[in-house]
Amino acid sequence: MTTMSKSCMHLHFLILVLLFCRVSPSSSTFLYNNPVVGLVACRPHQLQALTQFKNEFDTRRCNHSDDFNGVWCDNWTGAVTKLQLRACLTGTLMPNSSLFKLHHLRYLDLSGNNFISSSLPYEFGNLNRLEVLSLSSNGFIGQVPSSFSNLSQLAYLVLSSNEFTGTFPLVQNLTKL
């Protein structure tokens, strides 16, 4: 095969991929029913972590017509940057949850889920790119972990309607709130 024909094949493939992609300049929604878009938008290991995360919970209240509704991935890196799974998960959020493999998250909304008297895992502090974190009405108990002081990019934080105890003195480190 000549170099010219290889170039034409690559160009045709690229055009085909672009025709199937309906994405915005900075991020896209993973469309479960269209594997071509999924392959372009989200890295396989990110999709695996998302699937593992959802499998950690009872998801009967979730929208199963589109398993990845509420998931956005960066078009350039393929990393999951936004996750919005409201009011559909039931179970215990464990410190070793696959959620904490999604290090590129900038937006996380897990409000209204039933995390059955879970403590907030310390590992939330490892998601240090978060700009928005909404964990309201989840049944969390105990103290807010000191690792939250690592979330220096946070501009929006909602922890209301949980059963937290103690103080939250680390707010001074969260200067963008």
XYZ file of C-alpha atoms in Angstrom:
177
model
C 0.000 0.000 0.000
C 1.424 3.358 -0.993
C 1.859 6.287 1.350
C -0.784 8.188 -0.601
C -3.401 5.448 -0.209
C -2.604 5.126 3.518
C -3.109 8.868 3.912
C -6.438 8.678 2.075
C -7.578 5.803 4.304
C -6.645 7.757 7.431
C -8.446 10.824 6.113
C -11.577 8.808 5.286
C -11.546 7.254 8.741
C -11.148 10.669 10.373
C -14.026 12.099 8.332
C -16.198 9.119 9.265
C -15.426 9.589 12.952
C -16.134 13.319 12.746
C -19.472 12.685 11.035
C -20.562 10.512 13.922
C -19.380 12.953 16.576
C -21.786 15.512 17.840
C -19.561 17.272 20.330
C -18.969 20.741 21.691
C -15.484 22.297 21.594
C -14.518 21.541 25.188
C -16.509 18.534 26.320
C -19.074 16.039 25.172
C -21.666 13.769 26.614
C -20.910 10.092 26.271
C -23.745 8.631 24.245
C -24.126 5.000 25.274
C -26.075 4.026 22.156
C -23.361 5.273 19.816
C -20.092 3.404 20.401
C -18.172 5.569 17.924
C -18.877 8.720 19.921
C -18.094 6.866 23.133
C -14.722 5.762 21.849
C -13.891 9.289 20.791
C -15.212 11.059 23.887
C -14.247 8.862 26.846
C -11.162 6.776 27.487
C -11.861 3.070 28.021
C -10.392 3.023 31.537
C -12.599 5.995 32.462
C -15.678 4.140 31.184
C -14.602 1.073 33.125
C -14.306 3.127 36.331
C -17.777 4.617 35.721
C -19.297 1.195 35.147
C -17.605 -0.170 38.270
C -18.870 2.824 40.256
C -22.465 2.272 39.174
C -22.126 -1.464 39.920
C -21.205 -0.631 43.527
C -24.801 0.479 44.162
C -28.410 -0.486 43.722
C -29.354 1.566 40.656
C -33.035 0.667 40.243
C -33.978 4.357 40.516
C -31.533 5.376 37.746
C -32.437 6.082 34.135
C -31.464 2.808 32.459
C -32.523 3.901 28.981
C -29.215 5.805 28.852
C -26.738 4.388 31.366
C -24.259 7.215 30.876
C -26.676 10.130 30.976
C -25.038 12.732 33.192
C -21.481 11.882 32.131
C -19.310 14.358 30.244
C -15.810 13.725 28.944
C -13.174 16.128 27.699
C -12.876 15.942 23.909
C -9.102 16.270 23.929
C -8.103 14.022 26.814
C -11.034 11.611 26.994
C -11.150 12.062 30.778
C -14.448 12.222 32.635
C -14.788 15.840 33.771
C -18.431 15.996 34.850
C -20.579 13.428 36.602
C -24.170 14.107 37.550
C -25.970 11.132 39.103
C -28.777 12.551 41.211
C -31.233 10.606 43.350
C -30.722 7.168 41.879
C -27.974 5.361 43.839
C -28.524 3.329 47.016
C -25.731 1.728 49.022
C -22.579 2.570 50.942
C -19.989 4.868 49.398
C -16.737 3.120 50.284
C -13.236 4.668 50.469
C -12.071 2.298 47.702
C -14.919 3.302 45.378
C -14.151 3.498 41.666
C -15.397 7.088 41.821
C -12.019 8.091 43.195
C -10.263 6.841 40.037
C -11.822 9.757 38.137
C -9.059 12.243 39.013
C -10.006 14.719 36.267
C -13.491 15.466 37.597
C -14.271 19.178 37.731
C -17.996 18.831 38.433
C -19.545 16.184 40.674
C -23.214 16.133 41.637
C -24.311 13.113 43.645
C -27.102 14.901 45.515
C -30.221 13.080 46.635
C -28.742 9.590 46.666
C -29.144 7.194 49.580
C -25.652 6.378 50.766
C -27.069 4.576 53.830
C -25.311 6.280 56.715
C -21.923 6.373 55.006
C -19.183 8.638 56.265
C -17.712 10.986 53.695
C -14.641 9.130 52.432
C -11.286 10.854 52.938
C -10.585 10.106 49.254
C -12.781 13.003 48.133
C -9.724 15.140 48.854
C -7.887 13.376 46.007
C -10.334 14.844 43.480
C -8.415 18.112 43.654
C -9.620 19.453 40.288
C -13.205 19.714 41.509
C -14.775 23.124 41.005
C -18.327 22.028 41.869
C -19.218 19.426 44.487
C -22.831 18.778 45.442
C -23.429 16.053 48.016
C -26.679 17.267 49.592
C -29.380 14.945 50.944
C -27.349 11.739 50.843
C -27.571 10.451 54.412
C -23.885 11.078 55.101
C -22.903 11.006 58.784
C -19.861 11.941 60.854
C -17.277 14.612 60.237
C -16.238 16.240 57.002
C -12.745 14.825 56.385
C -9.716 17.098 56.667
C -8.798 16.092 53.101
C -11.458 18.550 51.886
C -8.815 21.233 52.402
C -7.106 19.786 49.278
C -10.066 20.879 47.136
C -8.569 24.304 46.482
C -10.360 24.724 43.121
C -13.844 24.452 44.658
C -16.082 27.381 43.792
C -19.351 25.681 44.787
C -19.862 23.222 47.655
C -23.190 21.851 48.905
C -23.246 19.479 51.881
C -26.703 20.346 53.252
C -29.283 17.874 54.577
C -26.783 15.323 55.865
C -25.994 14.388 59.483
C -22.523 15.890 59.904
C -21.004 16.438 63.330
C -18.162 18.628 64.513
C -16.765 21.715 62.865
C -15.497 22.466 59.405
C -12.462 24.667 60.143
C -10.716 24.018 56.838
C -12.888 26.451 54.890
C -10.108 29.056 55.011
C -8.125 26.862 52.573
C -11.013 26.903 50.100
C -10.525 30.471 48.919
C -12.627 30.197 45.734
C -15.850 29.334 47.580
